[in-house]
Amino acid sequence: MKPFLILLVYSLALYLSTLLLIDFEGMLLNEMLNEDALELSFKEVQTAIDEVLYWNRFSALFAFLMFTVKCFLVAVVLYAGLFFADRHKGVRLGTLFGIAVYAEVVFVIAGLVKLVYVSAYGLSYQEFAAFYPLSLINLFDVENIRPVFNYPLQLVNLFELVYVFVLVYLVKEELELSMPRSSSIVLGSYGTALFCWVVFVVFITLNMS
């Protein structure tokens, strides 16, 4: 039960921070009105924005579900790594789920940093979507980057590295492994899964463009 309460706290923290810091209505309105190809009346634009804002009310619930699914998948991936390393005996999936939940705080902090930065510098909606704190994508002009490279460049960031380190440390402490052993398990499982996910996203992006 405790891991789910922690995920709920994560979700509410991001929801309330977004509510207090980001004017989504203004960002969406400016984005849609500045779109040259847009052939909608102001009323139609406002209706579309109202619909987006309506569903945004449930973003805390969506975030909770997303966190739950992600942490479960990370737990499964870690278990697979332990299985192939023949260290899975006596290890419960719930234990690995708890490890994933605690490690997820790294990305929650990244989300809060992003919200504060966007609020402070007044980024547009497009810039908001592309921006990820302390990532490689911030070194380039977003307009000059091919869409297929957006996600990989966002993914290469300091928070991702810290997340991997936290996973390694928590697996080491919880399962009483050596640091090299824990590192090989996490990098071999989570690292491989992350690489496959990036390839999948790039493949989908190429086929949709």
mmCIF file of C-alpha atoms in Angstrom:
data_model
loop_
_atom_site.group_PDB
_atom_site.id
_atom_site.type_symbol
_atom_site.label_atom_id
_atom_site.label_comp_id
_atom_site.label_asym_id
_atom_site.label_seq_id
_atom_site.Cartn_x
_atom_site.Cartn_y
_atom_site.Cartn_z
ATOM 1 C CA MET A 1 0.000 0.000 0.000
ATOM 2 C CA LYS A 2 2.832 2.429 0.818
ATOM 3 C CA PRO A 3 4.267 2.504 -2.744
ATOM 4 C CA PHE A 4 0.839 3.461 -4.114
ATOM 5 C CA LEU A 5 0.530 6.274 -1.562
ATOM 6 C CA ILE A 6 3.931 7.552 -2.667
ATOM 7 C CA LEU A 7 2.799 7.467 -6.304
ATOM 8 C CA LEU A 8 -0.308 9.400 -5.320
ATOM 9 C CA VAL A 9 1.870 12.053 -3.664
ATOM 10 C CA TYR A 10 3.995 12.268 -6.833
ATOM 11 C CA SER A 11 0.878 12.728 -8.967
ATOM 12 C CA LEU A 12 -0.663 15.398 -6.741
ATOM 13 C CA ALA A 13 2.639 17.279 -6.481
ATOM 14 C CA LEU A 14 2.935 17.514 -10.270
ATOM 15 C CA TYR A 15 -0.762 18.337 -10.699
ATOM 16 C CA LEU A 16 -0.777 21.157 -8.138
ATOM 17 C CA SER A 17 2.529 22.558 -9.398
ATOM 18 C CA THR A 18 1.197 22.601 -12.961
ATOM 19 C CA LEU A 19 -2.018 24.264 -11.801
ATOM 20 C CA LEU A 20 -0.128 26.986 -9.933
ATOM 21 C CA LEU A 21 2.731 27.628 -12.353
ATOM 22 C CA ILE A 22 1.508 26.995 -15.912
ATOM 23 C CA ASP A 23 -1.186 28.890 -17.822
ATOM 24 C CA PHE A 24 -2.102 26.109 -20.228
ATOM 25 C CA GLU A 25 -5.086 28.009 -21.595
ATOM 26 C CA GLY A 26 -2.936 30.959 -22.607
ATOM 27 C CA MET A 27 -0.204 28.721 -24.025
ATOM 28 C CA LEU A 28 -2.649 26.700 -26.123
ATOM 29 C CA LEU A 29 -4.508 29.780 -27.295
ATOM 30 C CA ASN A 30 -1.331 31.496 -28.475
ATOM 31 C CA GLU A 31 -0.116 28.303 -30.134
ATOM 32 C CA MET A 32 -3.340 27.750 -32.075
ATOM 33 C CA LEU A 33 -3.837 31.378 -33.071
ATOM 34 C CA ASN A 34 -0.237 31.674 -34.260
ATOM 35 C CA GLU A 35 -0.589 28.611 -36.464
ATOM 36 C CA ASP A 36 -0.623 29.940 -40.036
ATOM 37 C CA ALA A 37 -2.442 26.916 -41.423
ATOM 38 C CA LEU A 38 -5.204 27.071 -38.848
ATOM 39 C CA GLU A 39 -8.564 27.724 -40.497
ATOM 40 C CA LEU A 40 -10.756 27.788 -37.410
ATOM 41 C CA SER A 41 -12.726 30.590 -35.886
ATOM 42 C CA PHE A 42 -11.820 31.935 -32.463
ATOM 43 C CA LYS A 43 -14.917 30.232 -31.029
ATOM 44 C CA GLU A 44 -13.849 26.864 -32.443
ATOM 45 C CA VAL A 45 -10.364 27.364 -31.055
ATOM 46 C CA GLN A 46 -11.761 28.221 -27.627
ATOM 47 C CA THR A 47 -14.014 25.143 -27.712
ATOM 48 C CA ALA A 48 -11.040 22.928 -28.492
ATOM 49 C CA ILE A 49 -9.036 24.505 -25.662
ATOM 50 C CA ASP A 50 -11.924 24.079 -23.221
ATOM 51 C CA GLU A 51 -12.043 20.391 -24.066
ATOM 52 C CA VAL A 52 -8.311 20.039 -23.425
ATOM 53 C CA LEU A 53 -8.654 21.884 -20.114
ATOM 54 C CA TYR A 54 -11.571 19.637 -19.134
ATOM 55 C CA TRP A 55 -9.487 16.504 -19.518
ATOM 56 C CA ASN A 56 -6.591 18.262 -17.812
ATOM 57 C CA ARG A 57 -8.651 18.151 -14.590
ATOM 58 C CA PHE A 58 -8.041 14.424 -14.521
ATOM 59 C CA SER A 59 -4.288 14.741 -15.108
ATOM 60 C CA ALA A 60 -3.522 13.705 -11.510
ATOM 61 C CA LEU A 61 -5.369 10.435 -12.087
ATOM 62 C CA PHE A 62 -3.682 9.930 -15.452
ATOM 63 C CA ALA A 63 -0.285 10.634 -13.859
ATOM 64 C CA PHE A 64 -0.992 8.119 -11.083
ATOM 65 C CA LEU A 65 -1.908 5.436 -13.631
ATOM 66 C CA MET A 66 1.141 6.277 -15.733
ATOM 67 C CA PHE A 67 3.460 6.073 -12.714
ATOM 68 C CA THR A 68 1.911 2.766 -11.659
ATOM 69 C CA VAL A 69 2.273 1.181 -15.090
ATOM 70 C CA LYS A 70 5.815 2.509 -15.562
ATOM 71 C CA CYS A 71 7.019 1.308 -12.155
ATOM 72 C CA PHE A 72 5.440 -2.089 -12.736
ATOM 73 C CA LEU A 73 7.209 -2.405 -16.099
ATOM 74 C CA VAL A 74 10.526 -1.358 -14.539
ATOM 75 C CA ALA A 75 9.987 -3.978 -11.827
ATOM 76 C CA VAL A 76 9.337 -6.657 -14.463
ATOM 77 C CA VAL A 77 12.439 -5.607 -16.400
ATOM 78 C CA LEU A 78 14.580 -5.729 -13.244
ATOM 79 C CA TYR A 79 13.173 -9.149 -12.396
ATOM 80 C CA ALA A 80 14.116 -10.341 -15.865
ATOM 81 C CA GLY A 81 17.646 -9.069 -15.255
ATOM 82 C CA LEU A 82 17.788 -10.919 -11.952
ATOM 83 C CA PHE A 83 16.428 -14.045 -13.621
ATOM 84 C CA PHE A 84 19.118 -14.118 -16.295
ATOM 85 C CA ALA A 85 21.742 -13.423 -13.624
ATOM 86 C CA ASP A 86 20.298 -16.308 -11.563
ATOM 87 C CA ARG A 87 19.647 -14.003 -8.607
ATOM 88 C CA HIS A 88 15.844 -13.993 -8.756
ATOM 89 C CA LYS A 89 15.225 -16.694 -6.155
ATOM 90 C CA GLY A 90 13.433 -15.303 -3.123
ATOM 91 C CA VAL A 91 12.936 -11.886 -4.756
ATOM 92 C CA ARG A 92 9.338 -10.665 -4.869
ATOM 93 C CA LEU A 93 8.053 -8.525 -7.706
ATOM 94 C CA GLY A 94 6.524 -6.231 -5.098
ATOM 95 C CA THR A 95 9.990 -5.506 -3.719
ATOM 96 C CA LEU A 96 11.215 -4.452 -7.143
ATOM 97 C CA PHE A 97 8.064 -2.384 -7.636
ATOM 98 C CA GLY A 98 8.885 -0.522 -4.419
ATOM 99 C CA ILE A 99 12.424 0.106 -5.666
ATOM 100 C CA ALA A 100 11.045 1.539 -8.918
ATOM 101 C CA VAL A 101 8.623 3.750 -6.983
ATOM 102 C CA TYR A 102 11.343 5.237 -4.787
ATOM 103 C CA ALA A 103 13.639 5.784 -7.780
ATOM 104 C CA GLU A 104 10.836 7.568 -9.678
ATOM 105 C CA VAL A 105 11.274 10.586 -7.397
ATOM 106 C CA VAL A 106 14.174 11.576 -9.687
ATOM 107 C CA PHE A 107 11.802 12.130 -12.610
ATOM 108 C CA VAL A 108 9.254 13.861 -10.384
ATOM 109 C CA ILE A 109 11.961 16.359 -9.421
ATOM 110 C CA ALA A 110 12.814 16.738 -13.116
ATOM 111 C CA GLY A 111 9.146 17.496 -13.836
ATOM 112 C CA LEU A 112 9.013 20.112 -11.085
ATOM 113 C CA VAL A 113 12.216 21.727 -12.360
ATOM 114 C CA LYS A 114 10.704 21.856 -15.853
ATOM 115 C CA LEU A 115 7.528 23.529 -14.583
ATOM 116 C CA VAL A 116 9.468 26.138 -12.623
ATOM 117 C CA TYR A 117 11.737 26.885 -15.596
ATOM 118 C CA VAL A 118 8.862 27.173 -18.073
ATOM 119 C CA SER A 119 6.965 29.423 -15.675
ATOM 120 C CA ALA A 120 9.987 31.652 -15.082
ATOM 121 C CA TYR A 121 10.936 32.068 -18.745
ATOM 122 C CA GLY A 122 7.458 32.052 -20.301
ATOM 123 C CA LEU A 123 8.090 29.421 -22.961
ATOM 124 C CA SER A 124 5.577 28.752 -25.704
ATOM 125 C CA TYR A 125 3.607 25.493 -25.795
ATOM 126 C CA GLN A 126 5.923 24.073 -28.472
ATOM 127 C CA GLU A 127 8.985 25.014 -26.435
ATOM 128 C CA PHE A 128 7.341 23.558 -23.323
ATOM 129 C CA ALA A 129 6.739 20.236 -25.081
ATOM 130 C CA ALA A 130 10.302 20.039 -26.390
ATOM 131 C CA PHE A 131 12.103 21.236 -23.260
ATOM 132 C CA TYR A 132 13.570 18.766 -20.770
ATOM 133 C CA PRO A 133 15.878 20.032 -18.018
ATOM 134 C CA LEU A 134 19.590 19.270 -18.310
ATOM 135 C CA SER A 135 19.193 17.349 -21.574
ATOM 136 C CA LEU A 136 21.034 17.477 -24.900
ATOM 137 C CA ILE A 137 18.018 18.874 -26.726
ATOM 138 C CA ASN A 138 18.503 22.199 -24.927
ATOM 139 C CA LEU A 139 21.791 22.667 -26.771
ATOM 140 C CA PHE A 140 20.012 22.865 -30.137
ATOM 141 C CA ASP A 141 17.434 25.065 -31.785
ATOM 142 C CA VAL A 142 14.205 23.061 -31.597
ATOM 143 C CA GLU A 143 12.983 24.393 -34.959
ATOM 144 C CA ASN A 144 16.086 23.036 -36.694
ATOM 145 C CA ILE A 145 15.842 19.537 -35.208
ATOM 146 C CA ARG A 146 14.122 16.764 -37.115
ATOM 147 C CA PRO A 147 11.191 15.423 -35.034
ATOM 148 C CA VAL A 148 12.708 11.937 -35.047
ATOM 149 C CA PHE A 149 15.617 13.181 -32.925
ATOM 150 C CA ASN A 150 13.532 15.026 -30.322
ATOM 151 C CA TYR A 151 12.898 12.115 -27.978
ATOM 152 C CA PRO A 152 16.441 10.636 -28.050
ATOM 153 C CA LEU A 153 17.921 14.070 -27.341
ATOM 154 C CA GLN A 154 15.455 14.596 -24.479
ATOM 155 C CA LEU A 155 16.295 11.188 -23.063
ATOM 156 C CA VAL A 156 20.011 11.907 -22.812
ATOM 157 C CA ASN A 157 19.897 14.007 -19.660
ATOM 158 C CA LEU A 158 21.390 14.217 -16.192
ATOM 159 C CA PHE A 159 18.201 13.053 -14.480
ATOM 160 C CA GLU A 160 18.203 9.791 -16.467
ATOM 161 C CA LEU A 161 21.750 9.110 -15.324
ATOM 162 C CA VAL A 162 20.837 9.853 -11.712
ATOM 163 C CA TYR A 163 17.795 7.576 -12.040
ATOM 164 C CA VAL A 164 19.972 4.675 -13.202
ATOM 165 C CA PHE A 165 22.393 5.284 -10.338
ATOM 166 C CA VAL A 166 19.524 5.326 -7.819
ATOM 167 C CA LEU A 167 18.178 2.067 -9.265
ATOM 168 C CA VAL A 168 21.629 0.480 -8.961
ATOM 169 C CA TYR A 169 21.996 1.669 -5.369
ATOM 170 C CA LEU A 170 18.512 0.558 -4.273
ATOM 171 C CA VAL A 171 18.886 -2.872 -5.905
ATOM 172 C CA LYS A 172 22.264 -3.232 -4.185
ATOM 173 C CA GLU A 173 20.888 -2.298 -0.768
ATOM 174 C CA GLU A 174 17.581 -4.178 -0.985
ATOM 175 C CA LEU A 175 18.974 -7.413 -2.418
ATOM 176 C CA GLU A 176 22.362 -7.211 -0.681
ATOM 177 C CA LEU A 177 24.414 -7.348 -3.867
ATOM 178 C CA SER A 178 27.804 -5.872 -4.647
ATOM 179 C CA MET A 179 27.856 -2.593 -6.555
ATOM 180 C CA PRO A 180 29.388 -4.150 -9.718
ATOM 181 C CA ARG A 181 26.812 -6.963 -9.636
ATOM 182 C CA SER A 182 23.922 -4.562 -9.123
ATOM 183 C CA SER A 183 25.234 -2.294 -11.883
ATOM 184 C CA SER A 184 25.463 -5.139 -14.391
ATOM 185 C CA ILE A 185 21.924 -6.296 -13.584
ATOM 186 C CA VAL A 186 20.375 -2.826 -13.850
ATOM 187 C CA LEU A 187 22.293 -1.791 -16.963
ATOM 188 C CA GLY A 188 21.720 -5.145 -18.619
ATOM 189 C CA SER A 189 17.970 -5.098 -17.956
ATOM 190 C CA TYR A 190 16.793 -1.496 -17.707
ATOM 191 C CA GLY A 191 19.455 -0.251 -20.112
ATOM 192 C CA THR A 192 18.507 -2.802 -22.755
ATOM 193 C CA ALA A 193 14.787 -2.134 -22.319
ATOM 194 C CA LEU A 194 15.361 1.621 -22.581
ATOM 195 C CA PHE A 195 17.350 1.191 -25.789
ATOM 196 C CA CYS A 196 14.589 -0.952 -27.313
ATOM 197 C CA TRP A 197 11.994 1.639 -26.283
ATOM 198 C CA VAL A 198 13.947 4.457 -27.961
ATOM 199 C CA VAL A 199 14.251 2.406 -31.159
ATOM 200 C CA PHE A 200 10.500 1.764 -31.053
ATOM 201 C CA VAL A 201 9.673 5.466 -30.567
ATOM 202 C CA VAL A 202 12.018 6.479 -33.390
ATOM 203 C CA PHE A 203 10.463 3.839 -35.654
ATOM 204 C CA ILE A 204 6.919 5.089 -34.899
ATOM 205 C CA THR A 205 7.985 8.712 -35.414
ATOM 206 C CA LEU A 206 9.531 7.904 -38.799
ATOM 207 C CA ASN A 207 6.413 6.091 -39.950
ATOM 208 C CA MET A 208 4.104 8.907 -38.830
ATOM 209 C CA SER A 209 6.148 11.693 -40.407
#
